mmCIF file of C-alpha atoms in Angstrom:
data_model
loop_
_atom_site.group_PDB
_atom_site.id
_atom_site.type_symbol
_atom_site.label_atom_id
_atom_site.label_comp_id
_atom_site.label_asym_id
_atom_site.label_seq_id
_atom_site.Cartn_x
_atom_site.Cartn_y
_atom_site.Cartn_z
ATOM 1 C CA UNK A 15 2.630 5.221 -30.344
ATOM 2 C CA UNK A 16 5.746 6.857 -28.896
ATOM 3 C CA UNK A 17 9.159 6.306 -30.364
ATOM 4 C CA UNK A 18 11.323 5.509 -27.300
ATOM 5 C CA UNK A 19 14.991 4.880 -28.034
ATOM 6 C CA UNK A 20 16.508 1.997 -26.049
ATOM 7 C CA UNK A 21 19.116 3.029 -23.541
ATOM 8 C CA UNK A 22 22.650 2.530 -24.836
ATOM 9 C CA UNK A 23 25.071 0.684 -22.693
ATOM 10 C CA UNK A 24 28.221 2.472 -21.596
ATOM 11 C CA UNK A 25 30.538 0.730 -24.040
ATOM 12 C CA UNK A 26 28.394 1.693 -27.059
ATOM 13 C CA UNK A 27 27.933 5.217 -25.749
ATOM 14 C CA UNK A 28 31.762 5.545 -25.342
ATOM 15 C CA UNK A 29 32.324 4.302 -28.896
ATOM 16 C CA UNK A 30 29.706 6.585 -30.370
ATOM 17 C CA UNK A 31 31.092 9.596 -28.467
ATOM 18 C CA UNK A 32 34.598 8.894 -29.657
ATOM 19 C CA UNK A 33 33.573 8.403 -33.279
ATOM 20 C CA UNK A 34 31.325 11.475 -33.255
ATOM 21 C CA UNK A 35 34.258 13.518 -32.033
ATOM 22 C CA UNK A 36 36.460 12.088 -34.752
ATOM 23 C CA UNK A 37 33.820 12.945 -37.372
ATOM 24 C CA UNK A 38 33.691 16.541 -36.088
ATOM 25 C CA UNK A 39 37.480 16.740 -36.226
ATOM 26 C CA UNK A 40 37.362 15.522 -39.852
ATOM 27 C CA UNK A 41 39.440 12.390 -39.129
ATOM 28 C CA UNK A 42 36.750 9.988 -40.269
ATOM 29 C CA UNK A 43 33.616 10.463 -42.357
ATOM 30 C CA UNK A 44 30.147 9.663 -41.003
ATOM 31 C CA UNK A 45 29.695 6.642 -43.273
ATOM 32 C CA UNK A 46 32.951 5.058 -42.091
ATOM 33 C CA UNK A 47 32.119 5.853 -38.435
ATOM 34 C CA UNK A 48 28.773 4.061 -38.825
ATOM 35 C CA UNK A 49 30.543 1.114 -40.427
ATOM 36 C CA UNK A 50 32.955 0.981 -37.456
ATOM 37 C CA UNK A 51 29.953 0.876 -35.108
ATOM 38 C CA UNK A 52 28.203 -1.775 -37.139
ATOM 39 C CA UNK A 53 31.175 -4.089 -37.799
ATOM 40 C CA UNK A 54 33.982 -3.109 -35.431
ATOM 41 C CA UNK A 55 32.192 -2.474 -32.175
ATOM 42 C CA UNK A 56 30.665 -5.991 -31.831
ATOM 43 C CA UNK A 57 34.103 -7.474 -32.562
ATOM 44 C CA UNK A 58 35.861 -5.289 -30.001
ATOM 45 C CA UNK A 59 33.192 -5.948 -27.355
ATOM 46 C CA UNK A 60 33.314 -9.677 -27.903
ATOM 47 C CA UNK A 61 37.091 -9.866 -27.721
ATOM 48 C CA UNK A 62 37.280 -7.763 -24.559
ATOM 49 C CA UNK A 63 34.372 -9.585 -22.912
ATOM 50 C CA UNK A 64 35.970 -12.907 -23.721
ATOM 51 C CA UNK A 65 39.236 -11.868 -22.171
ATOM 52 C CA UNK A 66 37.361 -10.695 -19.069
ATOM 53 C CA UNK A 67 35.364 -13.901 -18.770
ATOM 54 C CA UNK A 68 38.534 -15.927 -19.120
ATOM 55 C CA UNK A 69 39.952 -14.152 -16.115
ATOM 56 C CA UNK A 70 42.437 -11.812 -17.821
ATOM 57 C CA UNK A 71 43.530 -9.148 -15.340
ATOM 58 C CA UNK A 72 41.691 -5.859 -16.084
ATOM 59 C CA UNK A 73 44.856 -3.857 -15.372
ATOM 60 C CA UNK A 74 46.720 -5.951 -17.957
ATOM 61 C CA UNK A 75 44.057 -5.213 -20.578
ATOM 62 C CA UNK A 76 44.142 -1.502 -19.783
ATOM 63 C CA UNK A 77 47.965 -1.419 -19.799
ATOM 64 C CA UNK A 78 48.083 -3.328 -23.103
ATOM 65 C CA UNK A 79 45.899 -0.842 -24.911
ATOM 66 C CA UNK A 80 47.536 2.179 -23.275
ATOM 67 C CA UNK A 81 50.868 0.834 -24.557
ATOM 68 C CA UNK A 82 49.431 0.293 -28.036
ATOM 69 C CA UNK A 83 48.050 3.849 -27.931
ATOM 70 C CA UNK A 84 51.385 5.297 -26.903
ATOM 71 C CA UNK A 85 53.181 3.374 -29.664
ATOM 72 C CA UNK A 86 50.613 4.560 -32.175
ATOM 73 C CA UNK A 87 51.144 8.195 -31.144
ATOM 74 C CA UNK A 88 54.922 7.750 -31.587
ATOM 75 C CA UNK A 89 54.415 6.274 -35.019
ATOM 76 C CA UNK A 90 52.104 9.150 -35.929
ATOM 77 C CA UNK A 91 54.734 11.652 -34.800
ATOM 78 C CA UNK A 92 57.408 9.859 -36.847
ATOM 79 C CA UNK A 93 55.269 9.323 -39.985
ATOM 80 C CA UNK A 94 56.790 11.055 -43.020
ATOM 81 C CA UNK A 95 54.415 10.662 -45.956
ATOM 82 C CA UNK A 96 50.719 11.273 -46.265
ATOM 83 C CA UNK A 97 49.934 7.565 -46.412
ATOM 84 C CA UNK A 98 52.111 6.766 -43.418
ATOM 85 C CA UNK A 99 50.425 9.594 -41.498
ATOM 86 C CA UNK A 100 46.993 8.339 -42.376
ATOM 87 C CA UNK A 101 47.892 4.770 -41.323
ATOM 88 C CA UNK A 102 49.329 6.071 -38.044
ATOM 89 C CA UNK A 103 46.246 8.164 -37.418
ATOM 90 C CA UNK A 104 44.095 5.048 -37.995
ATOM 91 C CA UNK A 105 46.178 3.111 -35.432
ATOM 92 C CA UNK A 106 45.726 5.906 -32.886
ATOM 93 C CA UNK A 107 42.004 5.959 -33.457
ATOM 94 C CA UNK A 108 41.707 2.160 -33.112
ATOM 95 C CA UNK A 109 43.648 2.199 -29.850
ATOM 96 C CA UNK A 110 41.373 4.999 -28.559
ATOM 97 C CA UNK A 111 38.336 2.981 -29.573
ATOM 98 C CA UNK A 112 39.572 -0.059 -27.722
ATOM 99 C CA UNK A 113 40.288 2.027 -24.645
ATOM 100 C CA UNK A 114 36.902 3.740 -24.785
ATOM 101 C CA UNK A 115 34.978 0.448 -25.231
ATOM 102 C CA UNK A 116 36.989 -1.237 -22.455
ATOM 103 C CA UNK A 117 36.149 1.638 -20.063
ATOM 104 C CA UNK A 118 32.513 1.301 -21.046
ATOM 105 C CA UNK A 119 32.522 -2.427 -20.482
ATOM 106 C CA UNK A 120 33.994 -1.955 -17.025
ATOM 107 C CA UNK A 121 31.305 0.595 -16.260
ATOM 108 C CA UNK A 122 28.599 -1.753 -17.516
ATOM 109 C CA UNK A 123 30.011 -4.604 -15.445
ATOM 110 C CA UNK A 124 30.198 -2.461 -12.294
ATOM 111 C CA UNK A 125 26.565 -1.388 -12.736
ATOM 112 C CA UNK A 126 25.555 -5.053 -13.265
ATOM 113 C CA UNK A 127 27.324 -6.152 -10.084
ATOM 114 C CA UNK A 128 25.832 -3.285 -8.059
ATOM 115 C CA UNK A 129 22.358 -4.116 -9.391
ATOM 116 C CA UNK A 130 22.690 -7.732 -8.423
ATOM 117 C CA UNK A 131 23.927 -6.786 -4.918
ATOM 118 C CA UNK A 132 20.990 -4.396 -4.357
ATOM 119 C CA UNK A 133 18.395 -7.021 -5.395
ATOM 120 C CA UNK A 134 16.702 -8.730 -2.430
ATOM 121 C CA UNK A 135 17.307 -12.442 -2.304
ATOM 122 C CA UNK A 136 14.402 -14.828 -2.655
ATOM 123 C CA UNK A 137 13.201 -16.583 0.505
ATOM 124 C CA UNK A 138 14.391 -20.201 0.838
#
C-alpha cells in the first residue's frame, strides 16, 4: 500500500511555509509551530472565511491586516526590554500568519471558481 499524502490547500501551505521559515530563523520552536498549525490555523481560517461569506470586502480584510502588521513592526522597533521585544515579535508573526492564510484562502477560492466555470453543465 502506498503512502500518498493528501494535497494541502493553499492557505495551509502558506501557513506551513511561514512557520517553517520562522523555525529556521529561530523565532519559534518546532513544537510551538505545530501547535499554531493545530489550534491557530483552523481559527484563523474560520474567521477569515466567515468574513468572506458575510460579504466583507477582500480589500478591507487585506488592508486591515497590513495595517496591523505595520503597527506590529513599529511596536517591535520601539520595544525596549526583552519581554516587550518578544511580545512585539509575536504580534508581527501573528499578523504575517493572518496575511499568509488570507492570501492562501483567496488562491483556494479563485481555484474553486475557475474549476466550477470549467465544468460542463448538465443537460436539462
